[in-house]
Amino acid sequence: MSESVEKTPVVSKALLGSFILVTCLFALWGFANDITNPLVAAFKGVMELSNAESTWIQAAFYGGYATMAIPAALFIRKFSYKAGILLGLTLYATGALLFIPAAVTMKFVWFPVSLYILTFGLAFLETTANPFILSMGDERTATQRLNLAQAFNPIGSLMGMVVASKLILAKLSTSQFRTDWIADHPESATMGAAELNEKVAAAYAAFKAAQPDVFAANQVADVAIIRNPYAILGVVVLIMFVVFVFKKFPAAEHKGEQLHPIETARRLFSTNRWWEGVIAQTFYVAAQITCWTFVIQYAMENVPGMTLEKAQNYNIGAMVLFLVSRFICTFLLKYLSAGKLLMQLAALAGVLMLCTIFLQNYAGLLCLIGISGCMSLMFPTIYGIALDGLGEDAKLGSAGLVFAIVGGAAMPLAMGKIMDGDGIGMLNAVSTSFFMPFVSFVIIAIFGFRTYTVHHRK
């Protein structure tokens, strides 16, 4: 590495204020992502849904990204980064506040609709913030700068997980019923996870039949518990909107430039590094979302005595590991090839995933948590590699990478259907479903290998 590159600042002093404020957005959408993931398990219990039905939460959430990614890119290319951020914050707040009327209806369908609108805003924010951060300085430090900004994303994610664990899952009547039943039945300590789950489900069905009025009141209270953090989040996002209104950003945003989306798309698809990056990003997001969403299901299926709150605490542990690893990987990128490090961590994640699938016990759960340490590098590094050298095409190119978040909508639905089945041989249905993220890590490792051996050498 040359001395000039080593002395190039990741963020210049002149742009530090803008960098910090835009970096706050990474934490803001991280919070939304990871307060939402546990809602799959929460709504499954509160609304008595199947695994497949409850995963519509994720389908709506990440489907919103797919719907709005390209319109967002065209919007910011026509107007400005700041305009994209302001519209994104408006949609974000709208979706969060729609949880209030959704809770009044007591109809599950309106919660995915609210999240769908909320993620219109997140699509604008991600499509804007990622290339904006890349543009804030020397191209040689762009990937390192994006990794630094993305390091604050898991801080928001961790906050979302804590709120989900302590203010939502722990307070649900469904969680309390399970805890109370286990406490009242000491013999449950010797039961396997499958037997325990079956007995708790039977007891809960008997409770609902015997006390329908109490069950209905509990359901209303549980929905209110889910609603409240989103209502508060909507107000916080509106405050951020006001801050951005009055903040002045760098002038070189190419505001109002003429659009040539078809020509730009042709250039992008002729760049192997970009379209391969879109594919890798699709499978990465699918793997990340399923690993974090279904930690709860894996823990409760394979570890006796597990509760929703305890399972979510393991998710929090995964996010802490993810956060620490993000800073470590950002440092390592100063000295190591991004493609090679991506390949190595994806391969390690694949090995840990196989252990998760076949162990089906507490050790398997720990392997699932360990995968988060491998994933920390992946999103920003794939993003930076794919957009490297694209210039102004990066604005539309970033939309393809945000559109790739649709992987987080499709794979949870497929895994939910597998979980509702019977499994394969000695593998239970939950463990069997994790073959899907295993395939994702194989594809990411291949992209890292091609980046290291083909794209960078060109």
CSV table of C-alpha atoms in Angstrom, one decimal, residues 163-435:
chain,number,residue,atom,x,y,z
A,163,VAL,CA,-36.4,-2.8,22.7
A,164,ALA,CA,-38.0,-5.8,21.0
A,165,SER,CA,-36.8,-8.1,23.8
A,166,LYS,CA,-37.5,-6.0,26.8
A,167,LEU,CA,-40.4,-3.8,25.7
A,168,ILE,CA,-42.3,-6.2,23.4
A,169,LEU,CA,-41.5,-9.9,23.7
A,170,ALA,CA,-41.0,-9.9,27.5
A,171,LYS,CA,-44.4,-8.2,28.0
A,172,LEU,CA,-46.6,-10.3,25.7
A,173,SER,CA,-49.2,-12.4,27.4
A,174,THR,CA,-48.2,-15.3,25.1
A,175,SER,CA,-44.6,-15.2,26.5
A,176,GLN,CA,-45.9,-14.9,30.1
A,177,PHE,CA,-48.2,-17.9,29.6
A,178,ARG,CA,-45.2,-20.1,28.5
A,179,THR,CA,-43.1,-18.9,31.4
A,180,ASP,CA,-45.8,-19.5,33.9
A,181,TRP,CA,-46.6,-23.0,32.5
A,182,ILE,CA,-42.9,-24.0,32.7
A,183,ALA,CA,-42.8,-22.8,36.3
A,184,ASP,CA,-45.9,-24.7,37.2
A,185,HIS,CA,-44.6,-27.9,35.7
A,186,PRO,CA,-41.2,-28.9,37.1
A,187,GLU,CA,-41.2,-32.0,34.9
A,188,SER,CA,-40.7,-29.7,31.9
A,189,ALA,CA,-37.0,-29.5,32.8
A,190,THR,CA,-36.6,-33.1,31.6
A,191,MET,CA,-38.6,-32.7,28.4
A,192,GLY,CA,-37.1,-32.3,24.9
A,193,ALA,CA,-37.8,-29.0,23.1
A,194,ALA,CA,-40.4,-30.6,20.7
A,195,GLU,CA,-42.4,-32.2,23.6
A,196,LEU,CA,-42.3,-29.0,25.6
A,197,ASN,CA,-43.6,-26.9,22.7
A,198,GLU,CA,-46.4,-29.4,22.0
A,199,LYS,CA,-47.6,-29.4,25.7
A,200,VAL,CA,-47.5,-25.6,26.0
A,201,ALA,CA,-49.4,-25.2,22.7
A,202,ALA,CA,-52.1,-27.6,24.0
A,203,ALA,CA,-52.4,-25.8,27.3
A,204,TYR,CA,-52.7,-22.5,25.5
A,205,ALA,CA,-55.5,-23.8,23.3
A,206,ALA,CA,-57.3,-25.1,26.4
A,207,PHE,CA,-56.9,-21.7,28.1
A,208,LYS,CA,-58.4,-19.9,25.0
A,209,ALA,CA,-61.4,-22.3,24.9
A,210,ALA,CA,-62.1,-22.0,28.7
A,211,GLN,CA,-61.6,-18.2,28.9
A,212,PRO,CA,-62.3,-16.6,25.5
A,213,ASP,CA,-63.0,-13.1,27.0
A,214,VAL,CA,-59.6,-13.1,28.9
A,215,PHE,CA,-57.9,-14.3,25.7
A,216,ALA,CA,-59.4,-11.5,23.6
A,217,ALA,CA,-58.4,-8.9,26.2
A,218,ASN,CA,-54.9,-10.2,26.3
A,219,GLN,CA,-54.7,-10.1,22.5
A,220,VAL,CA,-55.8,-6.4,22.5
A,221,ALA,CA,-53.1,-5.6,25.1
A,222,ASP,CA,-50.4,-7.5,23.2
A,223,VAL,CA,-51.2,-5.6,20.0
A,224,ALA,CA,-50.9,-2.3,21.9
A,225,ILE,CA,-47.5,-3.5,23.2
A,226,ILE,CA,-46.3,-4.0,19.6
A,227,ARG,CA,-47.8,-0.7,18.5
A,228,ASN,CA,-46.2,1.7,21.0
A,229,PRO,CA,-42.5,1.5,20.0
A,230,TYR,CA,-43.4,2.2,16.4
A,231,ALA,CA,-45.5,5.2,17.4
A,232,ILE,CA,-42.6,6.6,19.3
A,233,LEU,CA,-40.2,5.8,16.4
A,234,GLY,CA,-42.4,7.8,14.1
A,235,VAL,CA,-42.0,10.9,16.3
A,236,VAL,CA,-38.2,10.5,16.4
A,237,VAL,CA,-38.0,10.2,12.6
A,238,LEU,CA,-40.0,13.4,12.3
A,239,ILE,CA,-37.5,15.2,14.5
A,240,MET,CA,-34.7,13.9,12.3
A,241,PHE,CA,-36.6,15.3,9.3
A,242,VAL,CA,-36.5,18.8,10.8
A,243,VAL,CA,-32.8,18.5,11.5
A,244,PHE,CA,-32.1,17.6,7.9
A,245,VAL,CA,-34.3,20.4,6.6
A,246,PHE,CA,-31.9,23.0,8.1
A,247,LYS,CA,-28.7,21.2,7.4
A,248,LYS,CA,-26.6,22.3,4.4
A,249,PHE,CA,-24.8,19.6,2.5
A,250,PRO,CA,-22.0,19.7,-0.1
A,251,ALA,CA,-23.2,21.4,-3.3
A,252,ALA,CA,-21.8,19.0,-5.8
A,253,GLU,CA,-24.8,16.7,-6.0
A,254,HIS,CA,-25.5,17.0,-9.8
A,255,LYS,CA,-29.0,18.3,-9.0
A,256,GLY,CA,-31.4,18.3,-12.0
A,257,GLU,CA,-29.1,16.4,-14.3
A,258,GLN,CA,-30.6,14.8,-17.4
A,259,LEU,CA,-31.5,11.2,-16.9
A,260,HIS,CA,-30.6,8.3,-19.2
A,261,PRO,CA,-31.7,5.3,-17.3
A,262,ILE,CA,-31.7,2.8,-20.2
A,263,GLU,CA,-28.1,3.8,-21.3
A,264,THR,CA,-27.0,3.7,-17.7
A,265,ALA,CA,-28.6,0.2,-17.2
A,266,ARG,CA,-26.8,-1.1,-20.3
A,267,ARG,CA,-23.4,0.1,-18.9
A,268,LEU,CA,-24.2,-1.4,-15.5
A,269,PHE,CA,-25.1,-4.8,-17.0
A,270,SER,CA,-22.0,-4.8,-19.1
A,271,THR,CA,-20.0,-4.5,-15.8
A,272,ASN,CA,-19.6,-8.1,-14.4
A,273,ARG,CA,-18.5,-6.8,-11.0
A,274,TRP,CA,-21.8,-4.9,-10.6
A,275,TRP,CA,-24.3,-7.5,-11.6
A,276,GLU,CA,-22.5,-10.3,-9.8
A,277,GLY,CA,-22.5,-7.9,-6.8
A,278,VAL,CA,-26.3,-7.5,-7.0
A,279,ILE,CA,-26.7,-11.3,-7.0
A,280,ALA,CA,-24.3,-11.7,-4.1
A,281,GLN,CA,-26.1,-8.9,-2.2
A,282,THR,CA,-29.5,-10.6,-2.8
A,283,PHE,CA,-28.3,-13.8,-1.2
A,284,TYR,CA,-26.5,-12.0,1.6
A,285,VAL,CA,-29.5,-10.0,2.7
A,286,ALA,CA,-31.6,-13.2,2.6
A,287,ALA,CA,-29.0,-15.0,4.8
A,288,GLN,CA,-28.8,-12.1,7.2
A,289,ILE,CA,-32.5,-11.7,7.7
A,290,THR,CA,-33.2,-15.4,8.0
A,291,CYS,CA,-30.3,-16.0,10.5
A,292,TRP,CA,-31.6,-13.2,12.7
A,293,THR,CA,-35.3,-13.7,12.3
A,294,PHE,CA,-35.3,-17.4,12.9
A,295,VAL,CA,-32.8,-17.5,15.9
A,296,ILE,CA,-36.0,-17.5,18.0
A,297,GLN,CA,-37.5,-20.4,16.2
A,298,TYR,CA,-34.3,-22.4,16.1
A,299,ALA,CA,-33.7,-21.9,19.9
A,300,MET,CA,-37.2,-22.8,20.9
A,301,GLU,CA,-37.2,-25.9,18.7
A,302,ASN,CA,-33.8,-27.2,19.7
A,303,VAL,CA,-33.1,-26.0,23.2
A,304,PRO,CA,-35.3,-27.2,26.1
A,305,GLY,CA,-36.9,-24.6,28.4
A,306,MET,CA,-36.4,-21.7,25.9
A,307,THR,CA,-38.7,-18.7,26.0
A,308,LEU,CA,-39.3,-15.9,23.5
A,309,GLU,CA,-37.4,-13.4,25.6
A,310,LYS,CA,-34.4,-15.7,26.2
A,311,ALA,CA,-34.2,-16.6,22.5
A,312,GLN,CA,-34.2,-12.9,21.6
A,313,ASN,CA,-31.3,-12.3,24.1
A,314,TYR,CA,-29.3,-14.7,21.9
A,315,ASN,CA,-30.2,-12.5,19.0
A,316,ILE,CA,-28.9,-9.5,20.9
A,317,GLY,CA,-25.6,-11.4,21.5
A,318,ALA,CA,-25.4,-12.1,17.8
A,319,MET,CA,-25.7,-8.3,17.1
A,320,VAL,CA,-23.1,-7.4,19.7
A,321,LEU,CA,-20.7,-9.9,17.9
A,322,PHE,CA,-21.7,-8.4,14.6
A,323,LEU,CA,-21.0,-4.8,15.8
A,324,VAL,CA,-17.6,-5.7,17.3
A,325,SER,CA,-16.6,-7.6,14.1
A,326,ARG,CA,-17.7,-4.7,11.9
A,327,PHE,CA,-15.1,-2.4,13.5
A,328,ILE,CA,-12.5,-5.2,13.4
A,329,CYS,CA,-13.1,-5.8,9.7
A,330,THR,CA,-13.1,-2.1,8.9
A,331,PHE,CA,-9.6,-2.0,10.4
A,332,LEU,CA,-8.5,-5.2,8.6
A,333,LEU,CA,-9.5,-3.7,5.2
A,334,LYS,CA,-6.6,-1.2,5.5
A,335,TYR,CA,-4.3,-4.1,5.0
A,336,LEU,CA,-6.2,-7.0,3.4
A,337,SER,CA,-8.0,-7.4,0.0
A,338,ALA,CA,-11.7,-6.9,0.4
A,339,GLY,CA,-12.5,-9.8,-2.0
A,340,LYS,CA,-10.2,-12.3,-0.2
A,341,LEU,CA,-11.5,-11.4,3.2
A,342,LEU,CA,-15.1,-11.6,2.0
A,343,MET,CA,-14.4,-15.1,0.5
A,344,GLN,CA,-12.8,-16.4,3.7
A,345,LEU,CA,-15.6,-15.1,6.0
A,346,ALA,CA,-18.3,-16.4,3.7
A,347,ALA,CA,-16.6,-19.9,3.7
A,348,LEU,CA,-16.4,-19.8,7.5
A,349,ALA,CA,-20.1,-18.8,7.8
A,350,GLY,CA,-21.0,-21.8,5.6
A,351,VAL,CA,-19.1,-24.2,7.9
A,352,LEU,CA,-20.9,-22.8,10.9
A,353,MET,CA,-24.2,-23.0,9.2
A,354,LEU,CA,-23.7,-26.7,8.5
A,355,CYS,CA,-22.9,-27.2,12.3
A,356,THR,CA,-26.2,-25.3,13.1
A,357,ILE,CA,-28.2,-27.6,10.8
A,358,PHE,CA,-26.8,-30.9,12.0
A,359,LEU,CA,-26.1,-30.3,15.7
A,360,GLN,CA,-29.7,-29.3,16.6
A,361,ASN,CA,-28.8,-28.3,20.2
A,362,TYR,CA,-27.3,-25.5,22.3
A,363,ALA,CA,-24.0,-25.9,20.4
A,364,GLY,CA,-25.8,-25.5,17.1
A,365,LEU,CA,-27.5,-22.3,18.5
A,366,LEU,CA,-24.0,-20.9,19.4
A,367,CYS,CA,-22.8,-21.7,15.8
A,368,LEU,CA,-25.8,-19.8,14.5
A,369,ILE,CA,-24.9,-16.8,16.7
A,370,GLY,CA,-21.2,-17.0,15.6
A,371,ILE,CA,-22.3,-16.5,11.9
A,372,SER,CA,-23.0,-12.9,12.7
A,373,GLY,CA,-19.3,-12.3,13.2
A,374,CYS,CA,-18.7,-13.5,9.7
A,375,MET,CA,-21.6,-11.4,8.2
A,376,SER,CA,-20.5,-8.1,9.6
A,377,LEU,CA,-18.2,-7.4,6.6
A,378,MET,CA,-20.5,-8.5,3.9
A,379,PHE,CA,-23.1,-5.9,3.0
A,380,PRO,CA,-20.9,-2.8,2.8
A,381,THR,CA,-18.0,-4.7,1.2
A,382,ILE,CA,-20.2,-6.2,-1.5
A,383,TYR,CA,-21.7,-2.8,-2.0
A,384,GLY,CA,-18.4,-1.1,-2.3
A,385,ILE,CA,-16.9,-3.7,-4.7
A,386,ALA,CA,-19.9,-3.6,-7.0
A,387,LEU,CA,-20.0,0.2,-7.3
A,388,ASP,CA,-16.2,0.7,-7.5
A,389,GLY,CA,-15.3,2.9,-10.5
A,390,LEU,CA,-18.9,3.5,-11.7
A,391,GLY,CA,-18.9,7.3,-11.3
A,392,GLU,CA,-22.3,8.8,-11.7
A,393,ASP,CA,-23.7,5.4,-12.7
A,394,ALA,CA,-23.3,4.5,-9.0
A,395,LYS,CA,-26.6,6.4,-8.3
A,396,LEU,CA,-28.6,4.0,-10.4
A,397,GLY,CA,-26.2,1.1,-9.6
A,398,SER,CA,-26.9,1.6,-5.9
A,399,ALA,CA,-30.6,1.1,-6.6
A,400,GLY,CA,-29.9,-2.4,-7.9
A,401,LEU,CA,-28.0,-3.2,-4.7
A,402,VAL,CA,-30.9,-1.8,-2.6
A,403,PHE,CA,-33.3,-3.8,-4.8
A,404,ALA,CA,-31.3,-6.8,-3.9
A,405,ILE,CA,-32.8,-6.5,-0.4
A,406,VAL,CA,-35.8,-8.3,-1.9
A,407,GLY,CA,-33.9,-11.4,-0.9
A,408,GLY,CA,-35.0,-10.6,2.6
A,409,ALA,CA,-38.6,-10.9,1.5
A,410,ALA,CA,-38.4,-14.1,-0.5
A,411,MET,CA,-36.3,-16.4,1.6
A,412,PRO,CA,-38.2,-16.0,4.9
A,413,LEU,CA,-41.4,-17.0,3.2
A,414,ALA,CA,-39.8,-20.1,1.7
A,415,MET,CA,-38.2,-21.0,5.1
A,416,GLY,CA,-41.5,-20.5,6.8
A,417,LYS,CA,-43.2,-23.0,4.5
A,418,ILE,CA,-40.4,-25.5,5.2
A,419,MET,CA,-40.8,-25.0,9.0
A,420,ASP,CA,-44.4,-25.9,8.7
A,421,GLY,CA,-43.4,-29.2,7.2
A,422,ASP,CA,-41.9,-32.4,8.7
A,423,GLY,CA,-38.1,-32.0,8.1
A,424,ILE,CA,-35.7,-34.4,6.5
A,425,GLY,CA,-34.8,-37.7,8.2
A,426,MET,CA,-33.3,-36.9,11.7
A,427,LEU,CA,-33.4,-33.1,11.0
A,428,ASN,CA,-36.4,-31.2,12.3
A,429,ALA,CA,-38.2,-28.8,10.0
A,430,VAL,CA,-36.6,-25.7,11.5
A,431,SER,CA,-33.1,-27.0,11.1
A,432,THR,CA,-33.8,-28.2,7.6
A,433,SER,CA,-34.9,-24.7,6.6
A,434,PHE,CA,-31.4,-23.4,7.3
A,435,PHE,CA,-30.0,-25.1,4.2
